[in-house]
Coordinates of C-alpha atoms and ligand atoms in Angstrom, one line a residue:
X42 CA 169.8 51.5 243.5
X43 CA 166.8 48.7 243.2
X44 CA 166.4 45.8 244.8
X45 CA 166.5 42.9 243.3
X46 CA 164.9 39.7 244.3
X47 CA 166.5 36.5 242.3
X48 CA 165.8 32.3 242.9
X49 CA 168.3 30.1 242.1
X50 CA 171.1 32.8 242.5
X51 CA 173.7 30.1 243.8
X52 CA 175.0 29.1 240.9
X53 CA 174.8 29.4 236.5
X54 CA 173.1 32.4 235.3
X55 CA 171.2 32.9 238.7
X56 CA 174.5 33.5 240.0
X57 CA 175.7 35.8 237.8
X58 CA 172.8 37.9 238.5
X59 CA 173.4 38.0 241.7
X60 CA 177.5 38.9 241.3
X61 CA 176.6 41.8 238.4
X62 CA 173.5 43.5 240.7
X63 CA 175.7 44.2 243.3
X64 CA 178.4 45.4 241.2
X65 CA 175.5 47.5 240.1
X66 CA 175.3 48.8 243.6
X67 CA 171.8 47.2 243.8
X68 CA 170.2 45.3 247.2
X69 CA 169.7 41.6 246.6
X70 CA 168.1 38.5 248.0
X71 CA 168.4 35.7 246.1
X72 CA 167.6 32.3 246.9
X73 CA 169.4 28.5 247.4
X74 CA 168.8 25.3 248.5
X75 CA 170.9 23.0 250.7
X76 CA 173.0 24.2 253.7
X77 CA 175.6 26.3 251.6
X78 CA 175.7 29.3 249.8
X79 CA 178.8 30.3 247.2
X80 CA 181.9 31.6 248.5
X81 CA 182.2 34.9 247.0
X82 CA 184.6 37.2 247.0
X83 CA 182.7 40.3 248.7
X84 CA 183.8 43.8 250.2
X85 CA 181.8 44.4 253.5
X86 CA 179.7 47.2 251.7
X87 CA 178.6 44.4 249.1
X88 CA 177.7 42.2 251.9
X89 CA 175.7 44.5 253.4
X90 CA 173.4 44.7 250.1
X91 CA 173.3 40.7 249.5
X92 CA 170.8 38.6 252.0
X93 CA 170.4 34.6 250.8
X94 CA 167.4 33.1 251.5
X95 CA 166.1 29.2 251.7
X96 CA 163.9 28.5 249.2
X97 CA 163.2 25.4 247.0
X98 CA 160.2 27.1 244.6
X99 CA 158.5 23.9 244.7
X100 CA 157.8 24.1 248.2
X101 CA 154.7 25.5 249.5
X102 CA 156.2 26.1 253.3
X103 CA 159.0 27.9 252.4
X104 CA 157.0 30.1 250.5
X105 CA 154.1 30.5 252.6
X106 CA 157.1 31.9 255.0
X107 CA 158.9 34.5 252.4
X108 CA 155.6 37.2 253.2
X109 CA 156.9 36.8 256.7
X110 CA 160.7 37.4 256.2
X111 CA 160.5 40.0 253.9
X112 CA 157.5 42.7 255.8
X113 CA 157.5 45.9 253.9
X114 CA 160.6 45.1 251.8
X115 CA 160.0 46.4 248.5
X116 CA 161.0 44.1 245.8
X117 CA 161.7 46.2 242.6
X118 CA 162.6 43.3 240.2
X119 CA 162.0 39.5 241.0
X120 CA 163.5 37.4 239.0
X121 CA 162.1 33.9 238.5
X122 CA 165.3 32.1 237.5
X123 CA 165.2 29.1 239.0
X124 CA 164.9 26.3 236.2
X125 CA 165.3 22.3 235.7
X126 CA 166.4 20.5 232.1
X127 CA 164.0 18.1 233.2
X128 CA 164.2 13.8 233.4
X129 CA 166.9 11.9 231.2
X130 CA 164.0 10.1 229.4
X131 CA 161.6 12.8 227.6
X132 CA 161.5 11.6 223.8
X133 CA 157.6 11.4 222.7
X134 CA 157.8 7.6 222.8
X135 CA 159.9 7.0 225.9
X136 CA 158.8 9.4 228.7
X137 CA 159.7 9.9 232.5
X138 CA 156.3 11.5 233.4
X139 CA 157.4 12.1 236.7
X140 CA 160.0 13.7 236.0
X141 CA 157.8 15.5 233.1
X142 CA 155.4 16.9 236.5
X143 CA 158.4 18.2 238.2
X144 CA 159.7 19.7 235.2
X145 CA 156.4 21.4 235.5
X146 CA 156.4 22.1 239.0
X147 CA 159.4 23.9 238.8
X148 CA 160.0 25.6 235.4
X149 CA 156.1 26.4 234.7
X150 CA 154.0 26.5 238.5
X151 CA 156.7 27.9 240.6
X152 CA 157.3 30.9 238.7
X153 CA 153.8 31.8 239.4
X154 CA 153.5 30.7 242.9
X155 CA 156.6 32.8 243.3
X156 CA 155.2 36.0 241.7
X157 CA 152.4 35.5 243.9
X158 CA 154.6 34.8 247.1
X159 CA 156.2 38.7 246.7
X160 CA 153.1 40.3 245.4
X161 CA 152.8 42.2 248.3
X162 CA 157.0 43.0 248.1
X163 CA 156.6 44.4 244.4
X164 CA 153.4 46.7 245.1
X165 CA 155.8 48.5 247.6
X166 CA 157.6 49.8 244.5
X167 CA 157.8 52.6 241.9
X168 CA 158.2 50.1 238.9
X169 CA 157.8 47.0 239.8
X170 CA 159.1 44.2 237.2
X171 CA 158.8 40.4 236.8
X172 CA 161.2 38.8 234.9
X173 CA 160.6 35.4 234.1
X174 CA 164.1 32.9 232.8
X175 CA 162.3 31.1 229.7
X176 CA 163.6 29.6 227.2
X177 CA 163.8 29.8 223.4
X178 CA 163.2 25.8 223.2
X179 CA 159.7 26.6 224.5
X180 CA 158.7 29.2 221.3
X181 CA 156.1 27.9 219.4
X182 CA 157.2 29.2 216.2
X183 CA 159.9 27.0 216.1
X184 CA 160.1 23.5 214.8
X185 CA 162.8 20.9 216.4
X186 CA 162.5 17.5 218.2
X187 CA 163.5 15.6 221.7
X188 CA 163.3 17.2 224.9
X189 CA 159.6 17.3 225.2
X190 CA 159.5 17.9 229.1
X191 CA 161.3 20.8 229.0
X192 CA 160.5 22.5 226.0
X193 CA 156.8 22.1 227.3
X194 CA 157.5 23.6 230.3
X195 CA 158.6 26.7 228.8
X196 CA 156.4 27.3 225.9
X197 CA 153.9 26.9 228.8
X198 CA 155.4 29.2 231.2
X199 CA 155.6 31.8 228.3
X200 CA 151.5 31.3 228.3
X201 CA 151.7 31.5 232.4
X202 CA 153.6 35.3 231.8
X203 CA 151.3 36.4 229.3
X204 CA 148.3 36.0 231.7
X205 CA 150.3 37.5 234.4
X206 CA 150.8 40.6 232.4
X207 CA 147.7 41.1 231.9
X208 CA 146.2 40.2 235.7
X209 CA 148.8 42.5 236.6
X210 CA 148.3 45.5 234.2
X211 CA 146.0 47.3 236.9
X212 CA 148.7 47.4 239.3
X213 CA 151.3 48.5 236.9
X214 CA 153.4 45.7 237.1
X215 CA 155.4 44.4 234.0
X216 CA 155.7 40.8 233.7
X217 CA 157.8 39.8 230.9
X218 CA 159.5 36.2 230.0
X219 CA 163.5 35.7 228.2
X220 CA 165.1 33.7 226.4
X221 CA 168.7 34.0 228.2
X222 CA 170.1 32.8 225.1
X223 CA 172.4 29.0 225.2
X224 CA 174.9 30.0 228.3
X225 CA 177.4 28.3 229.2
X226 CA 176.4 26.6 232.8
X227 CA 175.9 23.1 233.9
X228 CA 173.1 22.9 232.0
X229 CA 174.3 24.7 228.9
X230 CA 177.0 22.8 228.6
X231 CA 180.3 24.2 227.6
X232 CA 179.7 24.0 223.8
X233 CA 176.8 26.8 224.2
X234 CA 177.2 30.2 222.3
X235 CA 177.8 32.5 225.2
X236 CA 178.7 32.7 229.0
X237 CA 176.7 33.2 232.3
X238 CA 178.0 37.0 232.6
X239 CA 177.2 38.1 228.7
X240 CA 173.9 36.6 229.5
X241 CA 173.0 38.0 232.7
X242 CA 174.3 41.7 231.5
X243 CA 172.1 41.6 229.2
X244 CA 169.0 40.0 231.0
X245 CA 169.3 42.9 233.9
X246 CA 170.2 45.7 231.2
X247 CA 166.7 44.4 229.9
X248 CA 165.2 44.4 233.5
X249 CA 166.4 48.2 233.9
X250 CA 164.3 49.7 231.1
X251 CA 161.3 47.1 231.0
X252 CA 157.7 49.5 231.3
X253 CA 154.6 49.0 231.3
X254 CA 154.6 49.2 227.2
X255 CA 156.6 46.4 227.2
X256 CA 154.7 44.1 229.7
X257 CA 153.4 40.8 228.0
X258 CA 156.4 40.8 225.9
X259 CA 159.0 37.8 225.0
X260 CA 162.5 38.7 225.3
X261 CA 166.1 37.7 224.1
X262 CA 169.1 38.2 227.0
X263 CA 170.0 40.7 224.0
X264 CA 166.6 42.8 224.4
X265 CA 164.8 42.3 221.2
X266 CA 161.4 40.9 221.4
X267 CA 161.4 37.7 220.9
X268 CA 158.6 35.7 218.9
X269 CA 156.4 33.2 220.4
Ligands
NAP478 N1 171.9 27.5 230.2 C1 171.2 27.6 229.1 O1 171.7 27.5 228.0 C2 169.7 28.0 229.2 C3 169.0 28.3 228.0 C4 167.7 28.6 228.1 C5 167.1 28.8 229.3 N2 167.8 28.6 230.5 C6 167.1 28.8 231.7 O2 167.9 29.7 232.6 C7 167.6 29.4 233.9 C8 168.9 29.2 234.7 O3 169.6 28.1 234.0 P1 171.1 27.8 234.3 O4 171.7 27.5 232.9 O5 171.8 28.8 235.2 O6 171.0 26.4 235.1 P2 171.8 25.7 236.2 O7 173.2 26.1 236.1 O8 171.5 24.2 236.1 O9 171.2 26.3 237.5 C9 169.8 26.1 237.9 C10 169.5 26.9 239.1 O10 168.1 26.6 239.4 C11 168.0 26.1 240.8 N3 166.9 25.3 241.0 C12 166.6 24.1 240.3 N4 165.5 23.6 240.9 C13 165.1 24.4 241.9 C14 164.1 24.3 242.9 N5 163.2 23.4 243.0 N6 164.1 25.3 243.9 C15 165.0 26.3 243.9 N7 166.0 26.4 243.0 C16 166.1 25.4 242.0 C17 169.4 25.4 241.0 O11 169.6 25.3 242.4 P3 170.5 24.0 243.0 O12 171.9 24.4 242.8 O13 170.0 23.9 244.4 O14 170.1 22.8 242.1 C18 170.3 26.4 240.3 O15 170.6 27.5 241.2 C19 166.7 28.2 234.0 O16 165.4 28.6 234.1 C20 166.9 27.6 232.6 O17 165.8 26.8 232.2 C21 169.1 28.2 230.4

């Protein structure tokens, strides 16, 4: 049993997380926004093991407040999941820049803010991990056009993880970004290649063996390394 901590797990891949840890027989908090969290279908043991939490990433209260909630909870996995396509407009010649920052804010700064947030949560583990939900659109190595907010965001939050890793080497915690592959949520779309559960199988088989060798790695949901 490990406990998992996962934002955004109220719905797409974050979700799915959430349903296939405690299937897994593993604790989980995991973190909405708004007034509701998903009606699932739970027995009373598995309730026992889930805990939702408030959180929009973006905002520094309600993370200045998670230290507070969670005193001397171990956090074996956190997984920054959380993630925005970004504005309508965000072609290189006609650019919602706004909407670029909070691209930024949420995909890129908030996974570190985050991390940081539950520092204190992981070092109260055996093998603590940080997972990171990247994307492939965000690898330098490959060539394509449009979407410049987002894939921005990504290839920068892949640099973000990198650093992490190695901050974090000292304290033997393994930060590590994926690729989840192109699932089919709201914003997959329902002409992507593979659904919510095959991806987050394969993201928390990944978590589950992650060590220290592999920290500062990229990741497919499939758990190959991925290239930059
Ligand atoms: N789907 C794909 O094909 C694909 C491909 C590559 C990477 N990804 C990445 O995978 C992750 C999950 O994507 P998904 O497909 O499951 O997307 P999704 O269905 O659109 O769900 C996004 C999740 O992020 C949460 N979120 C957004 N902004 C937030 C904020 N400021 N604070 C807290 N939570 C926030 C949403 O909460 P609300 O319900 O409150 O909005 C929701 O739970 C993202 O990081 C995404 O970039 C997805």
């Amino acid at each position: 049993m490990q406990t998992l901590f996962i934002t955004g797990g109220n719905r797409g891949i974050g979700l799915e997380l959430v349903k296939q840890s405690l299937q897994n027989n593993d604790v989980v908090l995991c973190t909405f926004r708004g007034d509701t969290t998903p009606d699932l279908p739970l027995t009373q043991e598995e309730r026992g093991r889930l805990t939702w939490l408030q959180l929009d990433v973006t905002n520094e209260t309600d993370l200045a407040r998670l230290p507070a909630l969670l005193v001397n909870q171990p956090i074996d996995v956190l997984i920054n999941n959380a993630g925005v396509i970004g504005p309508d407009n965000q072609s290189y010649n006609d650019m919602d820049t706004q909407g670029w920052l909070h691209t930024f804010e949420v995909n890129t700064i908030a996974p570190l803010m985050v991390t940081n947030a539950l520092l204190n949560n992981l070092r109260l583990s055996d093998a603590p991990r940080v997972v990171t939900v990247s994307s492939q659109m965000g690898a330098l190595h490959r060539e394509s056009t449009g979407m410049i907010a987002y894939r921005s965001s990504k290839a920068a939050v892949n640099k973000v993880m990198q650093l992490l890793s190695l901050e974090l080497k000292a304290q033997q915690i393994v930060v590590c970004p994926v690729h989840p592959g192109w699932v089919k949520t709201d914003m997959g779309g329902s002409e992507a290649d593979i659904t919510a559960e095959q991806s987050a199988s394969g993201i928390l088989a990944l978590a589950r063996r992650l060590t220290m060798e592999d920290s500062g790695k990229f990741y497919t949901w499939e758990g190959k390394e991925h290239v930059w």
